[in-house]
Amino acid sequence: MKRVFLIGYMGSGKTTLGKAYSAATGLQFVDLDWYIEERMHKSISDLFAERGEDGFRLLEQKMLHEAGEFENVLIACGGGTPCFFDNMDYMNHTGETVFLDVCPEVLFRRLKIAKAKRPLLANKTDEELMQVITSALEKRLPYYSKAKWRFNAEELESYAQIDRAVSRLNELIN
Ligand SMILES: Nc1ncnc2c1ncn2[C@@H]1O[C@H](COP(=O)(O)OP(=O)(O)O)[C@@H](O)[C@H]1O
Ligand SMILES: O=C(O)C1=C[C@@H](OP(=O)(O)O)[C@@H](O)[C@H](O)C1
Ligand SMILES: [Mg+2]
């Protein structure tokens, strides 16, 4: 039985790599954000707006525990998932955890064009975005560092790079 959790900051490639890995290997893929959106029939942005971040984190934990019961699955978490409650310990007990490690400069480049649907970043200027990324990473690193594995995910720009990342991930978790 295989249960793998991908963790890491927003834009580190959890969704991208998870989807590609699943397509290549047939391992079932669950993106926790998509799972929450489907279960609640609402977008992550709407859930943040309606419940505030605290309300979202409670919901996220509940959904993590649901998805955490699935077998033979690769779960891409949200960037904040490991950093609330005992979620990181829960994941380490329940499966393999892989931290997608990406430097702030690369995260900035990706998130600059992909911030709209991320409520914690949506209205930030470039300067604010870089500031938010560096200070959040500092706070979150102690949680991310509890992962069993650390995976360099800085090269996810082309199909070839994604293919290589899928192979590397396969070697890591098998
Ligand atoms: N060439 C690219 N390759 C991969 N991601 C890119 C690229 N350009 C921009 N991005 C953005 O970077 C983000 C990285 O991936 P995603 O898989 O969504 O990360 P996560 O799920 O960890 O937040 C995506 O939102 C994507 O839109
Ligand atoms: O880092 C965070 O706190 C968040 C990350 C998002 O997921 P991605 O990491 O997939 O963007 C999503 O769960 C929400 O916007 C909050
Ligand atoms: Mg994602």
mmCIF file of N, CA, C and O in Angstrom, residues 82-122:
data_model
loop_
_atom_site.group_PDB
_atom_site.id
_atom_site.type_symbol
_atom_site.label_atom_id
_atom_site.label_comp_id
_atom_site.label_asym_id
_atom_site.label_seq_id
_atom_site.Cartn_x
_atom_site.Cartn_y
_atom_site.Cartn_z
ATOM 1 N N PRO A 82 0.808 21.518 6.012
ATOM 2 C CA PRO A 82 1.672 20.921 7.053
ATOM 3 C C PRO A 82 1.866 21.821 8.272
ATOM 4 O O PRO A 82 2.377 21.361 9.291
ATOM 5 N N CYS A 83 1.465 23.096 8.139
ATOM 6 C CA CYS A 83 1.852 24.088 9.145
ATOM 7 C C CYS A 83 0.769 24.377 10.176
ATOM 8 O O CYS A 83 0.904 25.324 10.964
ATOM 9 N N PHE A 84 -0.292 23.606 10.174
ATOM 10 C CA PHE A 84 -1.384 23.833 11.121
ATOM 11 C C PHE A 84 -1.726 22.535 11.852
ATOM 12 O O PHE A 84 -1.559 21.452 11.324
ATOM 13 N N PHE A 85 -2.165 22.710 13.098
ATOM 14 C CA PHE A 85 -2.529 21.578 13.957
ATOM 15 C C PHE A 85 -1.360 20.564 13.978
ATOM 16 O O PHE A 85 -0.212 20.960 13.885
ATOM 17 N N ASP A 86 -1.707 19.282 14.078
ATOM 18 C CA ASP A 86 -0.629 18.285 14.045
ATOM 19 C C ASP A 86 -0.561 17.628 12.662
ATOM 20 O O ASP A 86 -0.177 16.468 12.532
ATOM 21 N N ASN A 87 -0.927 18.413 11.632
ATOM 22 C CA ASN A 87 -1.040 17.826 10.282
ATOM 23 C C ASN A 87 0.242 17.161 9.792
ATOM 24 O O ASN A 87 0.197 16.121 9.134
ATOM 25 N N MET A 88 1.384 17.760 10.124
ATOM 26 C CA MET A 88 2.646 17.195 9.623
ATOM 27 C C MET A 88 2.920 15.842 10.284
ATOM 28 O O MET A 88 3.307 14.881 9.600
ATOM 29 N N ASP A 89 2.681 15.765 11.594
ATOM 30 C CA ASP A 89 2.873 14.483 12.280
ATOM 31 C C ASP A 89 1.879 13.448 11.746
ATOM 32 O O ASP A 89 2.226 12.281 11.539
ATOM 33 N N TYR A 90 0.655 13.892 11.537
ATOM 34 C CA TYR A 90 -0.374 12.993 10.979
ATOM 35 C C TYR A 90 0.100 12.398 9.652
ATOM 36 O O TYR A 90 0.037 11.182 9.443
ATOM 37 N N MET A 91 0.621 13.254 8.770
ATOM 38 C CA MET A 91 1.051 12.763 7.447
ATOM 39 C C MET A 91 2.249 11.830 7.567
ATOM 40 O O MET A 91 2.326 10.814 6.877
ATOM 41 N N ASN A 92 3.180 12.174 8.466
ATOM 42 C CA ASN A 92 4.347 11.306 8.637
ATOM 43 C C ASN A 92 3.960 9.931 9.180
ATOM 44 O O ASN A 92 4.602 8.937 8.875
ATOM 45 N N HIS A 93 2.899 9.898 9.978
ATOM 46 C CA HIS A 93 2.437 8.611 10.502
ATOM 47 C C HIS A 93 1.655 7.817 9.470
ATOM 48 O O HIS A 93 1.604 6.591 9.512
ATOM 49 N N THR A 94 1.014 8.555 8.554
ATOM 50 C CA THR A 94 0.066 7.923 7.644
ATOM 51 C C THR A 94 0.695 7.492 6.329
ATOM 52 O O THR A 94 0.171 6.620 5.635
ATOM 53 N N GLY A 95 1.805 8.147 5.949
ATOM 54 C CA GLY A 95 2.411 7.819 4.657
ATOM 55 C C GLY A 95 3.799 8.403 4.512
ATOM 56 O O GLY A 95 4.424 8.823 5.476
ATOM 57 N N GLU A 96 4.255 8.428 3.264
ATOM 58 C CA GLU A 96 5.545 9.045 2.936
ATOM 59 C C GLU A 96 5.306 10.534 2.706
ATOM 60 O O GLU A 96 4.299 10.911 2.088
ATOM 61 N N THR A 97 6.225 11.374 3.167
ATOM 62 C CA THR A 97 6.075 12.811 2.945
ATOM 63 C C THR A 97 7.270 13.314 2.140
ATOM 64 O O THR A 97 8.420 12.988 2.438
ATOM 65 N N VAL A 98 6.988 14.105 1.105
ATOM 66 C CA VAL A 98 8.046 14.632 0.239
ATOM 67 C C VAL A 98 7.921 16.157 0.181
ATOM 68 O O VAL A 98 6.883 16.689 -0.230
ATOM 69 N N PHE A 99 8.980 16.843 0.591
ATOM 70 C CA PHE A 99 9.016 18.312 0.572
ATOM 71 C C PHE A 99 9.598 18.787 -0.752
ATOM 72 O O PHE A 99 10.760 18.517 -1.056
ATOM 73 N N LEU A 100 8.804 19.489 -1.540
ATOM 74 C CA LEU A 100 9.294 20.063 -2.792
ATOM 75 C C LEU A 100 9.984 21.385 -2.470
ATOM 76 O O LEU A 100 9.346 22.361 -2.108
ATOM 77 N N ASP A 101 11.293 21.348 -2.595
ATOM 78 C CA ASP A 101 12.144 22.461 -2.177
ATOM 79 C C ASP A 101 12.438 23.365 -3.384
ATOM 80 O O ASP A 101 12.963 22.888 -4.388
ATOM 81 N N VAL A 102 12.078 24.621 -3.272
ATOM 82 C CA VAL A 102 12.287 25.581 -4.369
ATOM 83 C C VAL A 102 12.697 26.915 -3.746
ATOM 84 O O VAL A 102 12.099 27.346 -2.750
ATOM 85 N N CYS A 103 13.688 27.575 -4.326
ATOM 86 C CA CYS A 103 14.171 28.835 -3.743
ATOM 87 C C CYS A 103 13.172 29.978 -3.988
ATOM 88 O O CYS A 103 12.358 29.916 -4.912
ATOM 89 N N PRO A 104 13.229 31.023 -3.153
ATOM 90 C CA PRO A 104 12.260 32.124 -3.260
ATOM 91 C C PRO A 104 12.220 32.774 -4.637
ATOM 92 O O PRO A 104 11.148 33.161 -5.104
ATOM 93 N N GLU A 105 13.373 32.896 -5.305
ATOM 94 C CA GLU A 105 13.398 33.566 -6.611
ATOM 95 C C GLU A 105 12.566 32.803 -7.648
ATOM 96 O O GLU A 105 11.840 33.404 -8.444
ATOM 97 N N VAL A 106 12.703 31.484 -7.640
ATOM 98 C CA VAL A 106 11.928 30.668 -8.596
ATOM 99 C C VAL A 106 10.442 30.691 -8.214
ATOM 100 O O VAL A 106 9.565 30.804 -9.087
ATOM 101 N N LEU A 107 10.146 30.610 -6.919
ATOM 102 C CA LEU A 107 8.743 30.688 -6.477
ATOM 103 C C LEU A 107 8.133 32.004 -6.938
ATOM 104 O O LEU A 107 7.015 32.049 -7.443
ATOM 105 N N PHE A 108 8.894 33.086 -6.777
ATOM 106 C CA PHE A 108 8.411 34.410 -7.172
ATOM 107 C C PHE A 108 8.074 34.438 -8.662
ATOM 108 O O PHE A 108 7.008 34.891 -9.070
ATOM 109 N N ARG A 109 8.984 33.917 -9.475
ATOM 110 C CA ARG A 109 8.772 33.913 -10.932
ATOM 111 C C ARG A 109 7.500 33.149 -11.301
ATOM 112 O O ARG A 109 6.717 33.580 -12.139
ATOM 113 N N ARG A 110 7.266 32.015 -10.632
ATOM 114 C CA ARG A 110 6.067 31.223 -10.932
ATOM 115 C C ARG A 110 4.804 31.902 -10.407
ATOM 116 O O ARG A 110 3.782 31.966 -11.099
ATOM 117 N N LEU A 111 4.895 32.401 -9.170
ATOM 118 C CA LEU A 111 3.680 32.914 -8.521
ATOM 119 C C LEU A 111 3.255 34.277 -9.054
ATOM 120 O O LEU A 111 2.079 34.640 -8.964
ATOM 121 N N LYS A 112 4.212 35.013 -9.596
ATOM 122 C CA LYS A 112 3.908 36.300 -10.213
ATOM 123 C C LYS A 112 2.808 36.145 -11.270
ATOM 124 O O LYS A 112 1.925 36.968 -11.374
ATOM 125 N N ILE A 113 2.865 35.026 -12.015
ATOM 126 C CA ILE A 113 1.849 34.811 -13.056
ATOM 127 C C ILE A 113 0.756 33.835 -12.602
ATOM 128 O O ILE A 113 -0.125 33.501 -13.368
ATOM 129 N N ALA A 114 0.828 33.368 -11.372
ATOM 130 C CA ALA A 114 -0.172 32.376 -10.928
ATOM 131 C C ALA A 114 -0.664 32.693 -9.519
ATOM 132 O O ALA A 114 -0.900 31.798 -8.726
ATOM 133 N N LYS A 115 -0.842 33.981 -9.227
ATOM 134 C CA LYS A 115 -1.235 34.346 -7.857
ATOM 135 C C LYS A 115 -2.737 34.572 -7.701
ATOM 136 O O LYS A 115 -3.259 34.536 -6.590
ATOM 137 N N ALA A 116 -3.429 34.765 -8.832
ATOM 138 C CA ALA A 116 -4.828 35.213 -8.771
ATOM 139 C C ALA A 116 -5.734 34.304 -7.943
ATOM 140 O O ALA A 116 -6.588 34.784 -7.200
ATOM 141 N N LYS A 117 -5.546 32.989 -8.071
ATOM 142 C CA LYS A 117 -6.452 32.071 -7.376
ATOM 143 C C LYS A 117 -5.950 31.709 -5.986
ATOM 144 O O LYS A 117 -6.488 30.815 -5.332
ATOM 145 N N ARG A 118 -4.896 32.378 -5.544
ATOM 146 C CA ARG A 118 -4.340 32.080 -4.223
ATOM 147 C C ARG A 118 -4.621 33.263 -3.300
ATOM 148 O O ARG A 118 -3.943 34.290 -3.368
ATOM 149 N N PRO A 119 -5.631 33.108 -2.420
ATOM 150 C CA PRO A 119 -6.105 34.258 -1.632
ATOM 151 C C PRO A 119 -5.028 34.940 -0.797
ATOM 152 O O PRO A 119 -5.115 36.143 -0.567
ATOM 153 N N LEU A 120 -3.992 34.211 -0.395
ATOM 154 C CA LEU A 120 -2.951 34.837 0.428
ATOM 155 C C LEU A 120 -2.009 35.711 -0.410
ATOM 156 O O LEU A 120 -1.213 36.471 0.133
ATOM 157 N N LEU A 121 -2.114 35.609 -1.748
ATOM 158 C CA LEU A 121 -1.189 36.341 -2.629
ATOM 159 C C LEU A 121 -1.881 37.269 -3.621
ATOM 160 O O LEU A 121 -1.233 38.154 -4.208
ATOM 161 N N ALA A 122 -3.173 37.086 -3.789
ATOM 162 C CA ALA A 122 -3.886 37.648 -4.939
ATOM 163 C C ALA A 122 -3.626 39.134 -5.217
ATOM 164 O O ALA A 122 -3.416 39.512 -6.353
#
